[in-house]
Short mmCIF file of C-alpha atoms in Angstrom, two decimals:
data_model
loop_
_atom_site.label_atom_id
_atom_site.label_comp_id
_atom_site.label_asym_id
_atom_site.label_seq_id
_atom_site.Cartn_x
_atom_site.Cartn_y
_atom_site.Cartn_z
CA MET A 18 37.58 -25.36 18.96
CA SER A 19 38.95 -25.93 15.55
CA VAL A 20 40.09 -23.03 12.87
CA LEU A 21 36.69 -23.74 11.08
CA GLU A 22 34.44 -22.66 14.10
CA ARG A 23 36.65 -20.12 15.61
CA PRO A 24 34.61 -16.62 14.79
CA VAL A 25 36.65 -14.49 12.01
CA ALA A 26 36.27 -11.10 11.67
CA VAL A 27 36.58 -9.75 7.86
CA ARG A 28 36.72 -6.05 6.87
CA GLY A 29 36.08 -5.02 3.73
CA ARG A 30 34.84 -1.87 1.72
CA GLY A 31 31.34 -1.44 -0.30
CA ARG A 32 29.74 1.65 -1.58
CA SER A 33 28.38 2.18 2.07
CA GLY A 34 31.96 2.54 3.50
CA ARG A 35 33.95 -0.34 5.49
CA THR A 36 32.50 -3.56 6.49
CA LEU A 37 32.98 -5.92 9.47
CA ALA A 38 32.03 -9.26 8.87
CA LEU A 39 31.58 -11.90 11.87
CA ARG A 40 31.66 -15.49 10.64
CA GLY A 41 31.53 -18.59 12.67
CA ARG A 42 29.56 -21.89 13.38
CA GLY A 43 27.79 -21.78 9.85
CA LEU A 44 26.36 -18.03 11.09
CA SER A 45 27.39 -14.85 9.24
CA LEU A 46 26.62 -11.48 10.09
CA ARG A 47 27.92 -8.22 8.28
CA ILE A 48 28.00 -4.86 10.25
CA ARG A 49 28.20 -1.58 8.39
CA PRO A 50 29.11 1.14 10.45
CA ARG A 51 27.63 3.96 8.95
CA PRO A 52 23.60 2.26 8.63
CA LEU A 53 24.34 1.14 12.32
CA ALA A 54 25.25 4.66 13.36
CA VAL A 55 22.38 6.27 11.17
CA THR A 56 20.21 3.91 12.93
CA LEU A 57 21.32 4.52 16.18
CA LEU A 58 21.11 7.96 15.89
CA LEU A 59 17.47 8.04 14.39
CA THR A 60 16.19 5.79 16.75
CA LEU A 61 17.90 8.34 19.33
CA LEU A 62 15.88 11.23 17.48
CA ALA A 63 12.72 9.29 17.95
CA ALA A 64 13.04 8.83 21.43
CA GLY A 65 13.68 12.85 21.76
CA SER A 66 10.38 13.21 19.94
CA GLY A 67 8.66 11.01 21.99
CA ALA A 68 10.11 12.87 25.23
CA LEU A 69 8.98 16.05 24.14
CA ALA A 70 5.24 14.45 23.26
CA LEU A 71 5.42 13.45 26.86
CA THR A 72 6.10 17.10 28.04
CA ARG A 73 4.49 19.12 25.62
CA ASP A 74 2.61 22.09 26.98
CA GLY A 75 4.22 22.15 30.28
CA LEU A 76 0.86 20.34 31.83
CA VAL A 77 3.56 18.04 33.26
CA PRO A 78 7.12 18.87 34.33
CA PRO A 79 9.83 16.86 33.13
CA ALA A 80 10.68 15.94 36.61
CA GLU A 81 7.23 14.40 37.08
CA VAL A 82 7.00 12.64 33.86
CA LEU A 83 9.96 11.00 34.96
CA GLY A 84 8.63 10.17 37.96
CA ALA A 85 5.96 9.01 36.77
CA LEU A 86 7.58 6.89 34.41
CA PHE A 87 9.55 5.23 37.02
CA GLY A 88 6.06 4.76 39.92
CA ALA A 89 7.36 7.82 42.09
CA GLY A 90 5.06 10.91 40.65
CA SER A 91 1.64 11.87 41.94
CA GLU A 92 -1.46 10.26 40.94
CA GLN A 93 -2.34 13.07 38.47
CA ALA A 94 0.66 13.13 36.79
CA ALA A 95 0.75 9.23 36.11
CA PHE A 96 -3.07 9.41 34.69
CA VAL A 97 -1.81 11.96 32.09
CA VAL A 98 1.57 10.41 31.39
CA LEU A 99 0.65 6.78 31.76
CA GLU A 100 -3.12 6.77 30.36
CA LEU A 101 -3.31 9.84 28.25
CA ARG A 102 0.13 10.26 26.57
CA LEU A 103 2.78 7.49 26.68
CA PRO A 104 0.03 4.65 24.74
CA ARG A 105 -0.20 7.57 21.82
CA VAL A 106 3.72 7.66 22.37
CA ALA A 107 4.44 4.22 21.86
CA LEU A 108 2.03 3.18 19.38
CA GLY A 109 3.38 5.96 17.13
CA LEU A 110 7.10 4.80 17.35
CA VAL A 111 6.07 1.39 16.75
CA VAL A 112 3.19 2.19 13.69
CA GLY A 113 6.28 4.16 12.14
CA ALA A 114 8.95 1.39 12.36
CA ALA A 115 6.35 -0.79 10.80
CA LEU A 116 5.61 1.44 8.14
CA GLY A 117 8.89 2.13 7.04
CA ALA A 118 10.42 -1.38 7.17
CA ALA A 119 7.22 -2.51 5.20
CA GLY A 120 8.34 0.69 2.61
CA ALA A 121 11.78 -0.87 2.65
CA LEU A 122 10.91 -4.44 1.73
CA PHE A 123 8.03 -3.46 -0.75
CA GLN A 124 10.77 -0.91 -2.41
CA GLN A 125 13.30 -3.55 -2.63
CA LEU A 126 11.13 -6.31 -3.82
CA SER A 127 9.43 -4.39 -6.52
CA ARG A 128 12.89 -2.50 -7.25
CA ASN A 129 10.92 0.66 -7.75
CA PRO A 130 10.87 3.56 -5.27
CA LEU A 131 6.94 4.02 -5.75
CA GLY A 132 6.86 0.47 -4.36
CA SER A 133 5.39 1.39 -0.43
CA PRO A 134 1.89 -0.18 0.84
CA ASP A 135 -0.32 2.79 0.66
CA ILE A 136 0.94 3.54 -2.94
CA VAL A 137 0.34 -0.08 -4.48
CA GLY A 138 -2.87 -0.69 -2.75
CA PHE A 139 -1.96 -3.16 0.59
CA ASN A 140 -2.81 -0.56 2.76
CA SER A 141 -6.49 -0.18 1.14
CA GLY A 142 -7.01 -4.17 1.31
CA ALA A 143 -6.07 -4.06 5.15
CA ALA A 144 -8.13 -0.63 5.31
CA THR A 145 -11.53 -2.86 3.81
CA GLY A 146 -10.81 -5.79 5.94
CA ALA A 147 -10.98 -3.53 9.29
CA LEU A 148 -13.65 -1.61 8.15
CA LEU A 149 -15.67 -4.78 7.18
CA VAL A 150 -15.19 -5.70 10.96
CA LEU A 151 -15.42 -1.81 12.64
CA LEU A 152 -18.81 -1.55 10.57
CA HIS A 153 -20.49 -4.98 10.93
CA GLY A 154 -18.33 -6.80 13.38
CA ASP A 155 -16.84 -6.63 16.21
CA PRO A 156 -14.00 -3.84 17.15
CA ALA A 157 -11.74 -6.51 19.00
CA TYR A 158 -10.88 -8.14 16.11
CA VAL A 159 -9.83 -5.28 13.68
CA ALA A 160 -6.39 -6.46 13.81
CA ALA A 161 -7.51 -9.93 12.51
CA GLY A 162 -9.74 -7.87 9.60
CA ALA A 163 -6.95 -5.99 8.53
CA ALA A 164 -3.92 -8.95 8.14
CA GLY A 165 -6.86 -10.84 6.37
CA GLY A 166 -7.64 -8.02 4.12
CA GLY A 167 -3.95 -7.17 3.43
CA LEU A 168 -3.37 -10.68 2.90
CA ALA A 169 -6.33 -11.50 0.46
CA THR A 170 -5.02 -8.30 -1.53
CA ALA A 171 -1.12 -9.29 -1.66
CA VAL A 172 -2.64 -12.65 -2.99
CA ILE A 173 -4.63 -10.73 -6.01
CA VAL A 174 -1.48 -8.65 -6.67
CA GLN A 175 0.75 -11.31 -6.62
CA LEU A 176 -1.04 -13.44 -9.03
CA LEU A 177 -1.56 -10.62 -11.40
CA ALA A 178 2.05 -9.63 -11.42
CA ARG A 179 3.08 -13.26 -11.82
CA ARG A 180 1.99 -13.78 -15.18
CA GLY A 181 5.40 -14.57 -16.97
CA SER A 182 8.31 -13.47 -15.58
CA PHE A 183 8.22 -11.26 -12.61
CA ARG A 184 8.72 -7.71 -12.84
CA GLY A 185 8.28 -4.69 -10.44
CA ASN A 186 6.75 -2.44 -12.76
CA ARG A 187 3.72 -4.80 -12.85
CA LEU A 188 3.47 -4.92 -9.04
CA ILE A 189 3.32 -1.62 -8.96
CA LEU A 190 0.66 -1.49 -11.72
CA ALA A 191 -1.12 -4.40 -10.25
CA GLY A 192 -1.74 -2.86 -6.81
CA ILE A 193 -2.67 0.50 -8.23
CA ALA A 194 -5.48 -0.91 -10.11
CA VAL A 195 -6.30 -3.08 -7.15
CA GLY A 196 -6.07 -0.77 -4.68
CA SER A 197 -8.24 1.82 -6.65
CA LEU A 198 -11.13 -0.96 -6.72
CA LEU A 199 -10.63 -1.54 -3.00
CA ALA A 200 -10.86 2.69 -2.36
CA SER A 201 -14.23 2.22 -3.87
CA VAL A 202 -15.29 -0.68 -1.67
CA ASN A 203 -14.33 1.28 1.23
CA ALA A 204 -16.27 4.64 0.00
CA TYR A 205 -19.19 2.40 -0.55
CA LEU A 206 -19.33 0.49 2.51
CA LEU A 207 -18.89 4.22 4.36
CA THR A 208 -22.32 5.27 2.57
CA ARG A 209 -23.95 2.70 3.83
CA ALA A 210 -23.08 2.66 7.44
CA ALA A 211 -25.04 4.71 10.38
CA LEU A 212 -23.48 8.15 10.28
CA ASP A 213 -21.84 7.93 13.66
CA HIS A 214 -20.05 4.84 12.45
CA ALA A 215 -19.54 6.39 9.24
CA GLN A 216 -17.75 9.34 11.37
CA SER A 217 -15.45 7.50 13.23
CA ALA A 218 -14.52 5.18 10.45
CA GLN A 219 -13.72 8.07 8.40
CA LEU A 220 -11.41 9.44 10.96
CA TRP A 221 -9.58 5.91 11.53
CA LEU A 222 -9.32 6.06 7.29
CA ILE A 223 -7.06 9.13 7.52
CA GLY A 224 -4.76 7.56 10.14
CA SER A 225 -4.60 8.78 13.62
CA LEU A 226 -3.09 8.13 17.01
CA GLY A 227 -5.58 9.83 18.62
CA SER A 228 -7.68 6.94 20.14
CA ALA A 229 -4.62 4.93 21.11
CA GLU A 230 -4.69 2.81 24.28
CA ARG A 231 -2.28 1.14 26.46
CA HIS A 232 -3.75 -2.60 25.79
CA GLN A 233 -2.99 -1.81 21.89
CA VAL A 234 1.00 -0.98 22.30
CA LEU A 235 1.91 -4.55 23.96
CA PRO A 236 0.19 -6.62 20.83
CA ALA A 237 2.07 -4.03 17.94
CA LEU A 238 5.02 -4.43 19.55
CA LEU A 239 5.16 -7.97 19.70
CA GLY A 240 3.93 -8.15 16.20
CA LEU A 241 6.76 -5.73 15.28
CA GLY A 242 9.37 -7.91 16.77
CA VAL A 243 8.47 -11.21 15.46
CA LEU A 244 8.37 -9.53 11.88
CA LEU A 245 11.27 -8.14 12.03
CA LEU A 246 13.14 -10.99 13.25
CA ALA A 247 11.39 -13.08 10.60
CA ALA A 248 12.93 -10.37 7.78
CA LEU A 249 16.35 -10.35 8.84
CA PRO A 250 17.36 -14.11 7.40
CA VAL A 251 15.30 -13.34 4.49
CA VAL A 252 16.78 -9.91 3.38
CA ARG A 253 19.96 -10.76 2.20
CA ARG A 254 18.49 -13.10 -0.08
CA LEU A 255 16.17 -10.31 -1.43
CA ASP A 256 19.19 -8.40 -1.86
CA LEU A 257 20.84 -10.72 -4.26
CA LEU A 258 18.04 -11.13 -6.40
CA GLU A 259 19.09 -7.51 -7.51
CA MET A 260 21.78 -9.54 -9.75
CA GLY A 261 18.78 -11.58 -11.66
CA ASP A 262 16.91 -14.45 -10.60
CA GLU A 263 19.07 -16.85 -12.38
CA ALA A 264 22.67 -15.70 -10.75
CA ALA A 265 20.80 -15.59 -7.57
CA GLY A 266 19.60 -18.96 -8.21
CA ALA A 267 23.20 -20.38 -8.86
CA LEU A 268 24.14 -18.57 -5.02
CA GLY A 269 21.21 -21.13 -3.95
CA VAL A 270 18.62 -18.52 -3.61
CA ASP A 271 15.21 -19.71 -4.65
CA ALA A 272 13.94 -16.42 -5.82
CA GLY A 273 10.04 -17.60 -6.24
CA ARG A 274 9.82 -18.47 -2.37
CA THR A 275 12.26 -15.46 -1.18
CA ARG A 276 9.83 -12.86 -3.09
CA VAL A 277 6.86 -14.86 -1.21
CA LEU A 278 8.52 -14.94 2.48
CA VAL A 279 8.96 -10.91 1.67
CA LEU A 280 5.89 -10.18 0.72
CA LEU A 281 4.09 -11.97 3.84
CA VAL A 282 6.44 -10.01 6.20
CA ALA A 283 5.79 -6.63 4.19
CA VAL A 284 2.24 -7.35 4.13
CA GLY A 285 2.15 -8.63 8.22
CA LEU A 286 4.33 -5.06 9.21
CA SER A 287 1.63 -3.11 7.14
CA ALA A 288 -1.43 -5.24 9.26
CA VAL A 289 0.59 -4.01 12.10
CA ALA A 290 0.38 -0.80 11.28
CA VAL A 291 -3.28 -0.34 9.88
CA SER A 292 -5.02 -2.22 12.54
CA ALA A 293 -3.33 0.10 15.42
CA ALA A 294 -3.78 3.39 13.68
CA GLY A 295 -5.30 3.54 10.29
CA PRO A 296 -3.84 3.74 6.75
CA ILE A 297 -1.35 6.30 7.32
CA VAL A 298 0.35 7.62 3.84
CA PHE A 299 3.77 8.51 3.05
CA VAL A 300 5.89 7.11 6.28
CA ALA A 301 6.40 3.39 4.06
CA LEU A 302 7.55 5.77 1.11
CA CYS A 303 9.51 8.23 2.32
CA ALA A 304 11.50 6.50 5.30
CA PRO A 305 13.50 4.17 3.06
CA GLN A 306 14.54 7.04 0.69
CA LEU A 307 15.70 9.28 3.52
CA ALA A 308 17.50 6.20 5.57
CA ARG A 309 19.14 5.21 2.39
CA ARG A 310 20.43 8.61 2.11
CA LEU A 311 21.86 9.12 5.19
CA SER A 312 23.11 6.00 5.17
CA ARG A 313 24.85 5.68 1.64
CA GLY A 314 24.05 1.98 1.70
CA THR A 315 22.58 -0.23 -1.10
CA GLY A 316 20.31 -3.32 -0.56
CA THR A 317 16.97 -3.23 1.45
CA GLY A 318 18.23 -0.91 4.25
CA LEU A 319 15.98 -2.58 7.23
CA LEU A 320 16.82 -1.50 10.36
CA PRO A 321 17.43 2.48 8.99
CA ALA A 322 14.20 2.58 7.27
CA ALA A 323 12.15 1.24 10.62
CA ALA A 324 14.27 3.82 12.68
CA MET A 325 13.34 6.64 10.01
CA GLY A 326 9.97 5.55 10.33
CA ALA A 327 9.54 5.74 13.80
CA LEU A 328 11.16 9.22 13.76
CA LEU A 329 8.72 10.56 10.90
CA LEU A 330 5.77 9.37 12.52
CA SER A 331 6.69 10.65 16.01
CA ALA A 332 7.63 13.93 14.50
CA SER A 333 4.26 13.96 12.72
CA ASP A 334 2.39 13.23 15.78
CA LEU A 335 4.05 16.11 17.64
CA ALA A 336 3.58 18.66 15.14
CA ALA A 337 -0.39 17.29 14.81
CA ILE A 338 -0.96 17.75 18.73
CA SER A 339 1.27 21.09 18.76
CA LEU A 340 -0.47 22.90 15.50
CA PRO A 341 -3.14 25.56 16.66
CA THR A 342 -6.22 24.02 15.19
CA ALA A 343 -9.97 24.02 15.93
CA GLY A 344 -10.02 20.39 16.50
CA PRO A 345 -7.64 17.34 16.85
CA LEU A 346 -5.56 17.11 14.18
CA PRO A 347 -5.21 13.35 12.76
CA VAL A 348 -1.59 12.56 12.16
CA GLY A 349 -2.40 11.42 8.72
CA VAL A 350 -3.31 14.65 7.74
CA VAL A 351 0.71 15.64 8.33
CA THR A 352 2.01 13.12 7.34
CA GLY A 353 0.28 13.15 3.45
CA ALA A 354 1.35 17.49 3.51
CA LEU A 355 4.92 15.96 4.67
CA GLY A 356 4.87 13.42 1.84
CA GLY A 357 3.28 15.81 -0.45
CA VAL A 358 6.04 18.28 -0.03
CA TYR A 359 8.98 15.26 -0.45
CA LEU A 360 7.73 14.40 -3.60
CA ALA A 361 7.62 18.04 -5.15
CA TRP A 362 11.32 18.68 -3.63
CA LEU A 363 11.93 15.19 -5.76
CA LEU A 364 10.69 16.33 -8.79
CA GLY A 365 12.06 19.60 -8.55
CA ARG A 366 15.45 18.28 -7.88
CA GLY A 367 14.88 16.14 -10.47
CA ARG A 368 14.47 19.06 -12.99
CA ARG A 369 17.56 20.76 -11.55
CA ARG A 370 19.80 17.88 -12.62
#
């Protein structure tokens, strides 16, 4: 092995602390200890929240939950854990991670903290496609409808935002405008649907994990994994765009191609979340910002944001099923309330400054 092929560890310091870079055979991997530790901690907390959801209300003791997970429990415990609770917990973790990662990509792409899929209209587009399938097609193709609606919205917003030089604020404004129009389309579709279909669709539009089933988990998990793997090579190029298109181009980064790839991955992540649980609000907005505060990192922060999204949605769903309400509480109600509190806290914090 020559010197050029031998892996080399390079240590340095940045705004987020020490950095360990591993390079060799044309590959480069930078590891920042603090963001990595934050990601692992948030992942453990999200798993802990899921474990609490499995053992809630004392119906199935923790020992029987473990037995059911490993195939050694009673039939009753296995049914409650594996058929009723585990799909909801697993899907909540996957959807939360997808929303957190999508929010991180949108915010870095637009260079605006409001650049999340639920704010700029991409969730509305995915919801429109899914509603058309739910109300007028085969419900088995909801995922395809959500992906198609989100992709069509992304194309329209991108075309509106690309007039002249690219600006993040223009992307936000174009997304809000298109999202408002699509919200009207969604409302119209509901008024024209049968009453029972409209009620179920309205519950889905709020965002709910109550109808999660085992067969939904694996496709959502595979979609999340593939899209995260596709995002990792592009994230570094996206971070270089902070220096400006000309400076990034001097380093070999194609700004236009990078933005299109990031947009496709972010829309795909949004479609995975929307098709599985409906357009859940505020998780994609809050998760990247909270993760960035904890990790003190710069750039996209994709993995910490995904872990924070999983924790936020898992904890919100645990609160939704634990609150003493007259009926099942959709998780979208809880995330909307938490998002409002978070925005109010940001406003108050900014005013004190």
